[in-house]
JSON list of C-alpha atoms and ligand atoms in Angstrom, two decimals:
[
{"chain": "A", "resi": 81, "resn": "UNK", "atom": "CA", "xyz": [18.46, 4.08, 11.45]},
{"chain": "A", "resi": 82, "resn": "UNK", "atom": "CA", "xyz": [21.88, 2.57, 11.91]},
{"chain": "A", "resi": 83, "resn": "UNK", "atom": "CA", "xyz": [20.75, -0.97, 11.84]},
{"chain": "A", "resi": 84, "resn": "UNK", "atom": "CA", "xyz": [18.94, -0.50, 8.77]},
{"chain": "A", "resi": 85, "resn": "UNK", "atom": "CA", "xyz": [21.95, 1.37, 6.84]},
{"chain": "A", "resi": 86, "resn": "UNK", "atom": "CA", "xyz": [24.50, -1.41, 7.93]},
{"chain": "A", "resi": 87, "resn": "UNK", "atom": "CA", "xyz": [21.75, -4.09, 6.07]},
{"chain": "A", "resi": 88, "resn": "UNK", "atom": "CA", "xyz": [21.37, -2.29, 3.21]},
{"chain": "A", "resi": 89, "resn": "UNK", "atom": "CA", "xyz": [25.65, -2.08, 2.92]},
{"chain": "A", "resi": 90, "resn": "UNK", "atom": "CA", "xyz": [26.10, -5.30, 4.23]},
{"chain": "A", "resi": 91, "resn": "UNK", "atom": "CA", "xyz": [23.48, -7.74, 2.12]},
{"chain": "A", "resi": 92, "resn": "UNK", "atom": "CA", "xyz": [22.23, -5.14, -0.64]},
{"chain": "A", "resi": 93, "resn": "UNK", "atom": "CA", "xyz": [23.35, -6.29, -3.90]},
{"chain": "A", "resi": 94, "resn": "UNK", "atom": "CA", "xyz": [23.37, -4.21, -7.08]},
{"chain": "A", "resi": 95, "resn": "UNK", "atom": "CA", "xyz": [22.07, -5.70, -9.53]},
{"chain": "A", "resi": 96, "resn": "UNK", "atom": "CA", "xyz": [21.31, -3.05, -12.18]},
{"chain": "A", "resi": 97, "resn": "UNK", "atom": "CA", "xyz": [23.01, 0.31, -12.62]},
{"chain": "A", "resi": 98, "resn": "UNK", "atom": "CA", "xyz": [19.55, 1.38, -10.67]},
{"chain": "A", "resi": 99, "resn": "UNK", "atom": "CA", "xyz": [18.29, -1.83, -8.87]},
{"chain": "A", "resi": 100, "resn": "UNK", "atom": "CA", "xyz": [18.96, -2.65, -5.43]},
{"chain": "A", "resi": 101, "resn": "UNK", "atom": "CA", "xyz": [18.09, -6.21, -4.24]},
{"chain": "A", "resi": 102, "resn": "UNK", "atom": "CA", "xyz": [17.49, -6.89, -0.14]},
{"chain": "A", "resi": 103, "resn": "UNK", "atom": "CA", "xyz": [15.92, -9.83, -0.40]},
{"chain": "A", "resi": 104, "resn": "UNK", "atom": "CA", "xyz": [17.42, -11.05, 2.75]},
{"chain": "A", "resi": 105, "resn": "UNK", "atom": "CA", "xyz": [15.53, -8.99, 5.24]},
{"chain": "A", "resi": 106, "resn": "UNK", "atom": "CA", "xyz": [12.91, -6.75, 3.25]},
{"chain": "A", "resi": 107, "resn": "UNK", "atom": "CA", "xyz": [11.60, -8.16, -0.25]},
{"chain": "A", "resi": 108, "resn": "UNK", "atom": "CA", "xyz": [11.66, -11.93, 0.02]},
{"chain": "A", "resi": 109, "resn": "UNK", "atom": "CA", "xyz": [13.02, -12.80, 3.38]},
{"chain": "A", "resi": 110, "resn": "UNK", "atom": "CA", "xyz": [11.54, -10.45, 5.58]},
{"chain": "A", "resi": 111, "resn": "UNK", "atom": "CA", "xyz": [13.17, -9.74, 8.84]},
{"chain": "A", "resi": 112, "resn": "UNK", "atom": "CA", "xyz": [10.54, -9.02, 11.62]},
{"chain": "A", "resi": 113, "resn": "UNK", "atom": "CA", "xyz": [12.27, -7.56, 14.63]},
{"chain": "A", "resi": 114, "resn": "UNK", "atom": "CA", "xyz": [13.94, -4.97, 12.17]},
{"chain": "A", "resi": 115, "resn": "UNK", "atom": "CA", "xyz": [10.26, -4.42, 10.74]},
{"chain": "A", "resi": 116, "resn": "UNK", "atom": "CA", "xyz": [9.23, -3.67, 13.89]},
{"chain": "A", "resi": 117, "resn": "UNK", "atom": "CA", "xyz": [11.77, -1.10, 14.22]},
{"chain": "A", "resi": 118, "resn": "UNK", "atom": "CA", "xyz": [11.06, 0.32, 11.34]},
{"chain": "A", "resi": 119, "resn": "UNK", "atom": "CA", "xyz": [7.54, 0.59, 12.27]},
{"chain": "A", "resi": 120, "resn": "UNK", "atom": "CA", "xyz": [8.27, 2.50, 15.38]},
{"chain": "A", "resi": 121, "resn": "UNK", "atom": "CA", "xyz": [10.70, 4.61, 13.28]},
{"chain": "A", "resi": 122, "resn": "UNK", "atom": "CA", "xyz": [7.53, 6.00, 11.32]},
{"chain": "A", "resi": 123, "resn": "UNK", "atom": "CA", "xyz": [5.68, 6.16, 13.83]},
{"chain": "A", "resi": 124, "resn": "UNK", "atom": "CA", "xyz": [8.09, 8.65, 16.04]},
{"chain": "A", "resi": 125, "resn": "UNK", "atom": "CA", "xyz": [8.39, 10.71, 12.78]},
{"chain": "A", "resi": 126, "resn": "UNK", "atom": "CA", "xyz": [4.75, 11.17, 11.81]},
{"chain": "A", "resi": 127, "resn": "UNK", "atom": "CA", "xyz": [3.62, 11.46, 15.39]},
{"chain": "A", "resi": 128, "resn": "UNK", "atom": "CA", "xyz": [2.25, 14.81, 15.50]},
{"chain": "A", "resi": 129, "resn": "UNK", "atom": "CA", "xyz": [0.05, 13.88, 12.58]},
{"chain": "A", "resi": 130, "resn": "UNK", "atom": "CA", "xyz": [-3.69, 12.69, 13.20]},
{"chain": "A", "resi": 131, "resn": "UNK", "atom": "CA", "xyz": [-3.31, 9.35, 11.12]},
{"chain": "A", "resi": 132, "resn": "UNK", "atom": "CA", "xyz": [-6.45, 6.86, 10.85]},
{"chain": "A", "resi": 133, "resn": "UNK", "atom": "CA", "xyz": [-4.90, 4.82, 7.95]},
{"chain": "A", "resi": 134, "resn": "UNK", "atom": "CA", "xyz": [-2.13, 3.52, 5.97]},
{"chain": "A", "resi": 135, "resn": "UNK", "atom": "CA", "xyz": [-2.12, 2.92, 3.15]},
{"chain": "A", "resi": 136, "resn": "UNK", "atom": "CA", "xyz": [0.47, 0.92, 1.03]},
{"chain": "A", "resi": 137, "resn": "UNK", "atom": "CA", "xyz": [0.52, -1.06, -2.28]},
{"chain": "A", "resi": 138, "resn": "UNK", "atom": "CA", "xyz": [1.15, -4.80, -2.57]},
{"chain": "A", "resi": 139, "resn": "UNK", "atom": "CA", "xyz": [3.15, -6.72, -2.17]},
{"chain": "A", "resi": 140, "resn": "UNK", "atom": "CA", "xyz": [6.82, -5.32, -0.05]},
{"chain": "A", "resi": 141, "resn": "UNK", "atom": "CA", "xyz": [5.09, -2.35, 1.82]},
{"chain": "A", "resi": 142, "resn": "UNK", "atom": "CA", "xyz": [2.30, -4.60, 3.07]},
{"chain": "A", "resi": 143, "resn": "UNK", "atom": "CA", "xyz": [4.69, -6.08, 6.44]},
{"chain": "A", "resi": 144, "resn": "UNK", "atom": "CA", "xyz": [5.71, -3.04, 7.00]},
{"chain": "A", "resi": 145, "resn": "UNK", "atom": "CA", "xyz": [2.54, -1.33, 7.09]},
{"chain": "A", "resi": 146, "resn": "UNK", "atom": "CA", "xyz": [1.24, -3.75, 9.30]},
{"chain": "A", "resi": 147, "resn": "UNK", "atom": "CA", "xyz": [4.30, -3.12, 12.00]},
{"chain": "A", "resi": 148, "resn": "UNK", "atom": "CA", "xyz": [3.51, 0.73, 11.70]},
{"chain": "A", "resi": 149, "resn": "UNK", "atom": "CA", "xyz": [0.01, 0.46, 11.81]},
{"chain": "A", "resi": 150, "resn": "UNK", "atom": "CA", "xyz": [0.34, -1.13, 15.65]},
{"chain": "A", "resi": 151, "resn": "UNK", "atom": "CA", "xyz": [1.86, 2.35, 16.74]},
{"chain": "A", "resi": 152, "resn": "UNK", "atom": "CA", "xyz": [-1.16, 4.40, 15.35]},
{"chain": "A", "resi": 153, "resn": "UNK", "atom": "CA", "xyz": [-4.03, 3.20, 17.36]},
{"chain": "A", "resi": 154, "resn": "UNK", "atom": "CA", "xyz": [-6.77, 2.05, 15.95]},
{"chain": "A", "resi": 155, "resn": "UNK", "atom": "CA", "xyz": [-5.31, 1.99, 12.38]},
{"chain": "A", "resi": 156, "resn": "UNK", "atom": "CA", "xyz": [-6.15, -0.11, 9.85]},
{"chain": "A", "resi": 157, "resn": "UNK", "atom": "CA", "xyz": [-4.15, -0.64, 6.32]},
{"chain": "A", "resi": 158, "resn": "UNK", "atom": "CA", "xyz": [-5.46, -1.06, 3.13]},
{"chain": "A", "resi": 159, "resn": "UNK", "atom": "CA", "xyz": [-3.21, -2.06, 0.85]},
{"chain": "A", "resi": 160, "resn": "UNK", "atom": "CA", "xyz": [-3.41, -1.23, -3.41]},
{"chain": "A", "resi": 161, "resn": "UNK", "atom": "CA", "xyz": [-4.03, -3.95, -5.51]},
{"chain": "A", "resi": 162, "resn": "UNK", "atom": "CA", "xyz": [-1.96, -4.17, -8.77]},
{"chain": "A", "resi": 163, "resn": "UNK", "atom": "CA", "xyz": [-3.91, -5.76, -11.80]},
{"chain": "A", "resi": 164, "resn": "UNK", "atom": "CA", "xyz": [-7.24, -6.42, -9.77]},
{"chain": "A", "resi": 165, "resn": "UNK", "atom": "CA", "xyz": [-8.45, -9.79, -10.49]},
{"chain": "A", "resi": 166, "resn": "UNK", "atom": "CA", "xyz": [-12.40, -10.38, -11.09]},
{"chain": "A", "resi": 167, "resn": "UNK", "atom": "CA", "xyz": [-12.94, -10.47, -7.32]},
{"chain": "A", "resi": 168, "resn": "UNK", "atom": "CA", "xyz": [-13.08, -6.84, -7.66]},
{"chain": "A", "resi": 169, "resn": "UNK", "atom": "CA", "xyz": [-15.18, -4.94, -8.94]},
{"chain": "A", "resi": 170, "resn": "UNK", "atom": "CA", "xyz": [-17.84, -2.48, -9.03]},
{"chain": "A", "resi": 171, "resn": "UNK", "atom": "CA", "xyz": [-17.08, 0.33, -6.54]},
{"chain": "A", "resi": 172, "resn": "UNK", "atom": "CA", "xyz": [-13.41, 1.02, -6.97]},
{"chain": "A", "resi": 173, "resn": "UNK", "atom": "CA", "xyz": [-11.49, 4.01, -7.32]},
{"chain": "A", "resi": 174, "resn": "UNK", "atom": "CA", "xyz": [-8.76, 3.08, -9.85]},
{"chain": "A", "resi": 175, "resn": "UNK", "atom": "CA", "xyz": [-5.19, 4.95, -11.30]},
{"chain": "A", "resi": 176, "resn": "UNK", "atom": "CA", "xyz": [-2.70, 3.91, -14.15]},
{"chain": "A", "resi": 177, "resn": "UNK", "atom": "CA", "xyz": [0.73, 3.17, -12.69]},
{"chain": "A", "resi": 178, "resn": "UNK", "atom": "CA", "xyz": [4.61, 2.31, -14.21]},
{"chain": "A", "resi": 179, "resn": "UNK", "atom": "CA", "xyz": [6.29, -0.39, -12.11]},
{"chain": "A", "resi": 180, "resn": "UNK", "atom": "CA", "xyz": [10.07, 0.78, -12.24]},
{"chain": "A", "resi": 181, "resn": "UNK", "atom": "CA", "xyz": [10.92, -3.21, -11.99]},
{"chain": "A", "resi": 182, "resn": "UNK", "atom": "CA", "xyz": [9.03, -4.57, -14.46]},
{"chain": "A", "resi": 183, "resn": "UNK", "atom": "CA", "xyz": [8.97, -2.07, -16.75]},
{"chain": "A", "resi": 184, "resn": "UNK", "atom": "CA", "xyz": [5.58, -2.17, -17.66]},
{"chain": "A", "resi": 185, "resn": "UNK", "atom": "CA", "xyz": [2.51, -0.37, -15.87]},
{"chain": "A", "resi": 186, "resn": "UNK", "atom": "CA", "xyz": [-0.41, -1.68, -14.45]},
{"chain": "A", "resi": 187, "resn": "UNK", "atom": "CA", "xyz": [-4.02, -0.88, -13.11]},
{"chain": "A", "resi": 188, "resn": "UNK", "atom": "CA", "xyz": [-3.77, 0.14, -9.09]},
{"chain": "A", "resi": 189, "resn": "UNK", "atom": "CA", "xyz": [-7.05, -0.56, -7.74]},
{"chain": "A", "resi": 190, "resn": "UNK", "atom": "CA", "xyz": [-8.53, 0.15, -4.18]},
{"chain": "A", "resi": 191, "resn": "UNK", "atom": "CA", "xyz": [-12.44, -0.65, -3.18]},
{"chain": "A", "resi": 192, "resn": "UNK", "atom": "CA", "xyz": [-14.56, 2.93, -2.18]},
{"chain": "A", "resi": 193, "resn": "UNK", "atom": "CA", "xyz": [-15.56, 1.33, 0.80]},
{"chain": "A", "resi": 194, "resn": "UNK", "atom": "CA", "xyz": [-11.59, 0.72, 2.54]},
{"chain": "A", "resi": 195, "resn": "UNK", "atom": "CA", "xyz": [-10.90, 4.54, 1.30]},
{"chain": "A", "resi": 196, "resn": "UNK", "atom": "CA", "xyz": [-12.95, 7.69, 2.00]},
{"chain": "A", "resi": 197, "resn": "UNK", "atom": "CA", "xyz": [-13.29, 11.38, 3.05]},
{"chain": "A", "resi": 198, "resn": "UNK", "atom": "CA", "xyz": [-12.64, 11.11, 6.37]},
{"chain": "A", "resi": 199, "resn": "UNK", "atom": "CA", "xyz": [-9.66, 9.14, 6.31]},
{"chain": "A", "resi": 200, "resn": "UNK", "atom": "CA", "xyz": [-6.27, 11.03, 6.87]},
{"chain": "A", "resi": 201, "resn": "UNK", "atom": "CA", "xyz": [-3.73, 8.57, 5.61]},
{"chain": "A", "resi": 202, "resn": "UNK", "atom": "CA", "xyz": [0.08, 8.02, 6.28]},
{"chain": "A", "resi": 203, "resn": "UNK", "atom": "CA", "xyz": [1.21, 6.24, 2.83]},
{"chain": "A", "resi": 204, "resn": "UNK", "atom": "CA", "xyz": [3.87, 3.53, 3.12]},
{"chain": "A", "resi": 205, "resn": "UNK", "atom": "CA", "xyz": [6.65, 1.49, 1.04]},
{"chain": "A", "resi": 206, "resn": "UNK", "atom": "CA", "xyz": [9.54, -0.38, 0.79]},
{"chain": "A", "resi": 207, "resn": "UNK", "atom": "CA", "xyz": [11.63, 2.04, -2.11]},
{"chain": "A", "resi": 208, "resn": "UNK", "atom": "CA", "xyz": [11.37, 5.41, -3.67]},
{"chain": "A", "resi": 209, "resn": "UNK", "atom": "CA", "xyz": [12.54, 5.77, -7.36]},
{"chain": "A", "resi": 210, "resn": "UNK", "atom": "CA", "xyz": [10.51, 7.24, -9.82]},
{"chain": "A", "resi": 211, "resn": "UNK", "atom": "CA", "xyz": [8.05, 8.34, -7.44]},
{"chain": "A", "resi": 212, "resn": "UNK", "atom": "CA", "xyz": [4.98, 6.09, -9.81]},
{"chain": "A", "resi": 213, "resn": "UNK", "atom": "CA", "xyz": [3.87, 4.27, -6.99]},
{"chain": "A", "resi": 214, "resn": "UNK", "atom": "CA", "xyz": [3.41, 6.75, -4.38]},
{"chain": "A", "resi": 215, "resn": "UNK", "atom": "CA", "xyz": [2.23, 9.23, -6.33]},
{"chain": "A", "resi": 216, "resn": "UNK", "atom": "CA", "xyz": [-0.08, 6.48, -7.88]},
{"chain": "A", "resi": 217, "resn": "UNK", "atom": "CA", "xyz": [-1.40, 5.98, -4.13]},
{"chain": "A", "resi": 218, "resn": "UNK", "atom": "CA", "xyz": [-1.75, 10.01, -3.61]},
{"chain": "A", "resi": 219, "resn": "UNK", "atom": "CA", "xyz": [-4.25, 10.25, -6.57]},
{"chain": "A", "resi": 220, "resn": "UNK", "atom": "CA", "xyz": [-6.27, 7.03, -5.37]},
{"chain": "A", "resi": 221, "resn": "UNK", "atom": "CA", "xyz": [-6.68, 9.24, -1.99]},
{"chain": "A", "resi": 222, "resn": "UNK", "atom": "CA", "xyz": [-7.87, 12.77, -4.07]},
{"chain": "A", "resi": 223, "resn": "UNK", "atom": "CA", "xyz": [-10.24, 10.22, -5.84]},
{"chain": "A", "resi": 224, "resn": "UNK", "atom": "CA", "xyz": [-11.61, 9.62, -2.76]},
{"chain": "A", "resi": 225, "resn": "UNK", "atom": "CA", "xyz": [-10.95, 12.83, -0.80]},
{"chain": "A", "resi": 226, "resn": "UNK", "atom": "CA", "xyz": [-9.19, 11.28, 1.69]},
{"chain": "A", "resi": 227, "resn": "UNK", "atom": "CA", "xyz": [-6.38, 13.79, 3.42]},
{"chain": "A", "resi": 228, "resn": "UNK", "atom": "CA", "xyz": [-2.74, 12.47, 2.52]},
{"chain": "A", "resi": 229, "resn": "UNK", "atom": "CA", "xyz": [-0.63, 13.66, 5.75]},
{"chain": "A", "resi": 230, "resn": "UNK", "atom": "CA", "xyz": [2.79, 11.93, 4.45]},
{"chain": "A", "resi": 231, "resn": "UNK", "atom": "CA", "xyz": [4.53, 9.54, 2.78]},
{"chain": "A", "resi": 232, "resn": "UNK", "atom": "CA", "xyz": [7.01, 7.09, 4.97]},
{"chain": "A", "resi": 233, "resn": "UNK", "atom": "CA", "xyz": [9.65, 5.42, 2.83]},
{"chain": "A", "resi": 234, "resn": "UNK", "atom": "CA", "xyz": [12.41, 2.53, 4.09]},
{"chain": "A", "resi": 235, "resn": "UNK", "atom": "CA", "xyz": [14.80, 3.10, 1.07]},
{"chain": "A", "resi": 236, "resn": "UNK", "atom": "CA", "xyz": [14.64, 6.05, -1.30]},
{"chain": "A", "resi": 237, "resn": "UNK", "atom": "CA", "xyz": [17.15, 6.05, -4.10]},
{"chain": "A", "resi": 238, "resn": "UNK", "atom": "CA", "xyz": [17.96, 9.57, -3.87]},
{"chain": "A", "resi": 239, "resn": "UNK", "atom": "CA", "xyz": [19.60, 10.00, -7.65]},
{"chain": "A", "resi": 240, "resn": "UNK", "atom": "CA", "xyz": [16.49, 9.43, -8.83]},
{"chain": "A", "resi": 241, "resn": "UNK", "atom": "CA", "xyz": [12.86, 11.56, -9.15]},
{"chain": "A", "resi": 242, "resn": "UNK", "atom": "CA", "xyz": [10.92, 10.03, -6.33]},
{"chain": "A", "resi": 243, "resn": "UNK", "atom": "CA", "xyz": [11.13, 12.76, -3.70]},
{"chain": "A", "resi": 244, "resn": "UNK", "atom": "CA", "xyz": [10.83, 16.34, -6.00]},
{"chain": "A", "resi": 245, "resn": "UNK", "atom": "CA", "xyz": [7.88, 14.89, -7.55]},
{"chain": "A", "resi": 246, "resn": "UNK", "atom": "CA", "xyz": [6.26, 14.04, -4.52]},
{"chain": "A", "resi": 247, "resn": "UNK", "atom": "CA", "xyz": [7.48, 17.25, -2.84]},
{"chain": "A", "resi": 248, "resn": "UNK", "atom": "CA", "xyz": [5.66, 18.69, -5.93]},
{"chain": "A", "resi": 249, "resn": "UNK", "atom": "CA", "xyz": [2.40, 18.15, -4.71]},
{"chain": "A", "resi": 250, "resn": "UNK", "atom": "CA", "xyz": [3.11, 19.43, -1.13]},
{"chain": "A", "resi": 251, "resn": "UNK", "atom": "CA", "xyz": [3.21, 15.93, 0.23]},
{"chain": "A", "resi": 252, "resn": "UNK", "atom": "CA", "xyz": [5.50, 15.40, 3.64]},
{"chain": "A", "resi": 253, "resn": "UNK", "atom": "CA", "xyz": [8.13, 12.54, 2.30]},
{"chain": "A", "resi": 254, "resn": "UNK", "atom": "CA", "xyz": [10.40, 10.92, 5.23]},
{"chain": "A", "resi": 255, "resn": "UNK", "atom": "CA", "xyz": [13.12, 7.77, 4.46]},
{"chain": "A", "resi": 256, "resn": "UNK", "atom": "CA", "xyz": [14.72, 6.42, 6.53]},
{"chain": "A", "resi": 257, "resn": "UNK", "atom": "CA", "xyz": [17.67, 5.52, 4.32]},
{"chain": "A", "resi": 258, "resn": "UNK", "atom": "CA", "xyz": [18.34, 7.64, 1.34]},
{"chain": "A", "resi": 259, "resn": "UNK", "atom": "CA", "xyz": [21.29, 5.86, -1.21]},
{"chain": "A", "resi": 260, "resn": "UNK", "atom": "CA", "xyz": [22.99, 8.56, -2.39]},
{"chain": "A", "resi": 261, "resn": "UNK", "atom": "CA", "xyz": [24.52, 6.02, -5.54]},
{"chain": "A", "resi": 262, "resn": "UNK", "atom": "CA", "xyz": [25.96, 3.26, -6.42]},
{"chain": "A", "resi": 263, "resn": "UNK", "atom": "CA", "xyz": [29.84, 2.87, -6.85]},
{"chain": "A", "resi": 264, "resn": "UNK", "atom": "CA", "xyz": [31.68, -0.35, -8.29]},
{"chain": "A", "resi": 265, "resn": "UNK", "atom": "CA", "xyz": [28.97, -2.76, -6.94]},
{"chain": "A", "resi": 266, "resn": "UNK", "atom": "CA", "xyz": [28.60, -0.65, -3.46]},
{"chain": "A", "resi": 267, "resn": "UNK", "atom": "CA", "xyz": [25.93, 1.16, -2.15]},
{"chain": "A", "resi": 268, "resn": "UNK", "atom": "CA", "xyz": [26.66, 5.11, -0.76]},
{"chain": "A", "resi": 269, "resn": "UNK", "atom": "CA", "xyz": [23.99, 6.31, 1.38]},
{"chain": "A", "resi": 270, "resn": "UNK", "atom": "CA", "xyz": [23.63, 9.83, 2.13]},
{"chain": "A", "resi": 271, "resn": "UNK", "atom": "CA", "xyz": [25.45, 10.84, 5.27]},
{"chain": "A", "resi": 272, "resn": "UNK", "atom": "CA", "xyz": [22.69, 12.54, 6.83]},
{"chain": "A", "resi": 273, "resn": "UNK", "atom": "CA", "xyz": [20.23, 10.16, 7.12]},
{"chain": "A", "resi": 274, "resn": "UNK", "atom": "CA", "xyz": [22.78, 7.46, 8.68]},
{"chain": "A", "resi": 275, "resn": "UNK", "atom": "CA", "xyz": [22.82, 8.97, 12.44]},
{"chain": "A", "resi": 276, "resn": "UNK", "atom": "CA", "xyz": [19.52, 8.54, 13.32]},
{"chain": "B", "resi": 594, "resn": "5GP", "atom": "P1", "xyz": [8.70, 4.09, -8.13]},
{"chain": "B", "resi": 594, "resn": "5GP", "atom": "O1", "xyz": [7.26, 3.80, -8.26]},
{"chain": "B", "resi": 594, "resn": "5GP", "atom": "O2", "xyz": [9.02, 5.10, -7.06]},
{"chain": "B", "resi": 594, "resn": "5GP", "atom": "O3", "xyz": [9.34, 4.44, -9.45]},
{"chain": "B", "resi": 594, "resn": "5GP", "atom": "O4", "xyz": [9.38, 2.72, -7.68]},
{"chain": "B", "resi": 594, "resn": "5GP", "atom": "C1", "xyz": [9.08, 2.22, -6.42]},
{"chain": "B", "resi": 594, "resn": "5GP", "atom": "C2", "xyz": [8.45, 0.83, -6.50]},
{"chain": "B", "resi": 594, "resn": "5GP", "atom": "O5", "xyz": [9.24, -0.01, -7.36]},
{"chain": "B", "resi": 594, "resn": "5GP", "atom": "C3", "xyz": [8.48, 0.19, -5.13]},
{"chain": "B", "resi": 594, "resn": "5GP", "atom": "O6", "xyz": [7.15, -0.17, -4.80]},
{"chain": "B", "resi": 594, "resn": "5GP", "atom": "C4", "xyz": [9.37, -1.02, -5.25]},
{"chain": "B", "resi": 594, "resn": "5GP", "atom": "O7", "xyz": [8.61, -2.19, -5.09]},
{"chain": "B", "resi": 594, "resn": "5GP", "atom": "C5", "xyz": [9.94, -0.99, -6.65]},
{"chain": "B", "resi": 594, "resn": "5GP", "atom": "N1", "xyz": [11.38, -0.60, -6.69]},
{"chain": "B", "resi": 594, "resn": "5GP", "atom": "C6", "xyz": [11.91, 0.52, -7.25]},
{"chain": "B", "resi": 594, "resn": "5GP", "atom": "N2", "xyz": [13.25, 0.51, -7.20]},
{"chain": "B", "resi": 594, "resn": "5GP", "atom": "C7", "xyz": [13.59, -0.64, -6.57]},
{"chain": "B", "resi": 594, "resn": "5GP", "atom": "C8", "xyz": [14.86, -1.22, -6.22]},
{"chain": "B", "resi": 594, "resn": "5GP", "atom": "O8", "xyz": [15.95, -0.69, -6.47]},
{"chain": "B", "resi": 594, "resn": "5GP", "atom": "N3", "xyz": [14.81, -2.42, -5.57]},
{"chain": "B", "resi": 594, "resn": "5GP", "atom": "C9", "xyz": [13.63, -3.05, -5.28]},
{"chain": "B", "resi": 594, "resn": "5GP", "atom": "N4", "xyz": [13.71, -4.21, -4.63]},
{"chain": "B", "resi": 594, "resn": "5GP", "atom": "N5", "xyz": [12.43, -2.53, -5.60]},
{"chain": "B", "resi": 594, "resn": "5GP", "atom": "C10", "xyz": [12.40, -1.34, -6.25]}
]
């Protein structure tokens, strides 16, 4: 997605050797008419896939859930909660997970009855690093034997070990922008995922 690549160069700012902020249009600020492009984005690449949920952990992937969601039908999203509170409990499936930001890991938690076996879910957020998130999301759906068909990602940091682990488990992983690294302050995206 060009517009997306040109945001990410233009008003991504490094602010660790392995942090990317883009406050401006995804994490703080978020901008809508590129969410809904991203939306549609996942939704053209995962089209041939019988999707009846997405799922997505809080709190960046929620908007652009939502956008994709309107592309899938009847879709609803459910999105992970990090560090329940007492609101939930009882019937929850629940997984152990590292936040690469914080640097500290929390309990993801997701109620059985928004997560079953006869869902077939499309799993969505902002960035890839590590791979703890998504792959925190893929055991909440074995837990409850729900069929993960893929894994859509708007930024995957590609020098890290997001995508083999998740290839690991035979899960279908598509970015739309992959960074390639960081250089004196600047982003480098891989080349072949700009033309799109
Ligand atoms: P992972 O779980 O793959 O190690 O890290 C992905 C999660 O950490 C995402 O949900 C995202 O919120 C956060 N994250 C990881 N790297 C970055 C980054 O460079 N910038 C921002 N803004 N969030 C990140």
């Amino acid at each position: 997605m060009k517009e997306l690549d040109e945001r990410i160069i233009n008003e991504g700012k490094v602010i660790m050797p392995d942090i990317l902020k883009v406050d401006s249009f995804l994490n703080h600020q978020m901008d809508v008419a590129l969410f809904e492009k991203i939306g549609a984005e996942f939704a053209r690449r995962f089209k041939d896939e019988a999707i009846n949920k997405i799922l997505t952990i809080e709190s960046s992937g929620i908007g652009i859930a939502v956008m994709a969601a309107r592309y899938f039908g009847h879709c609803p999203v459910v999105f992970v909660k990090k560090n329940a509170s007492r609101l939930v409990n009882g019937d929850v499936y629940q997984t152990k997970i590292h936040s690469f930001t914080k640097d500290q890991d929390y309990q993801a938690t997701v109620a059985k009855n928004y997560l079953n076996e006869e869902d077939h879910v499309l799993i969505i957020d902002d960035f890839l690093a590590n791979g703890e998130a998504v792959s925190g999301m893929i055991a909440l759906c074995q837990q409850a034997k729900a069929d993960v068909h893929g894994v859509g990602i708007v930024i995957e940091k590609g020098f890290q070990q997001g995508r083999q682990r998740i290839l690991r488990q035979g899960v279908r992983l598509e970015s739309l922008a992959v960074i390639d690294r960081f250089e004196d302050g600047q982003v480098i995206l891989r080349k072949d995922e700009t033309c799109i």
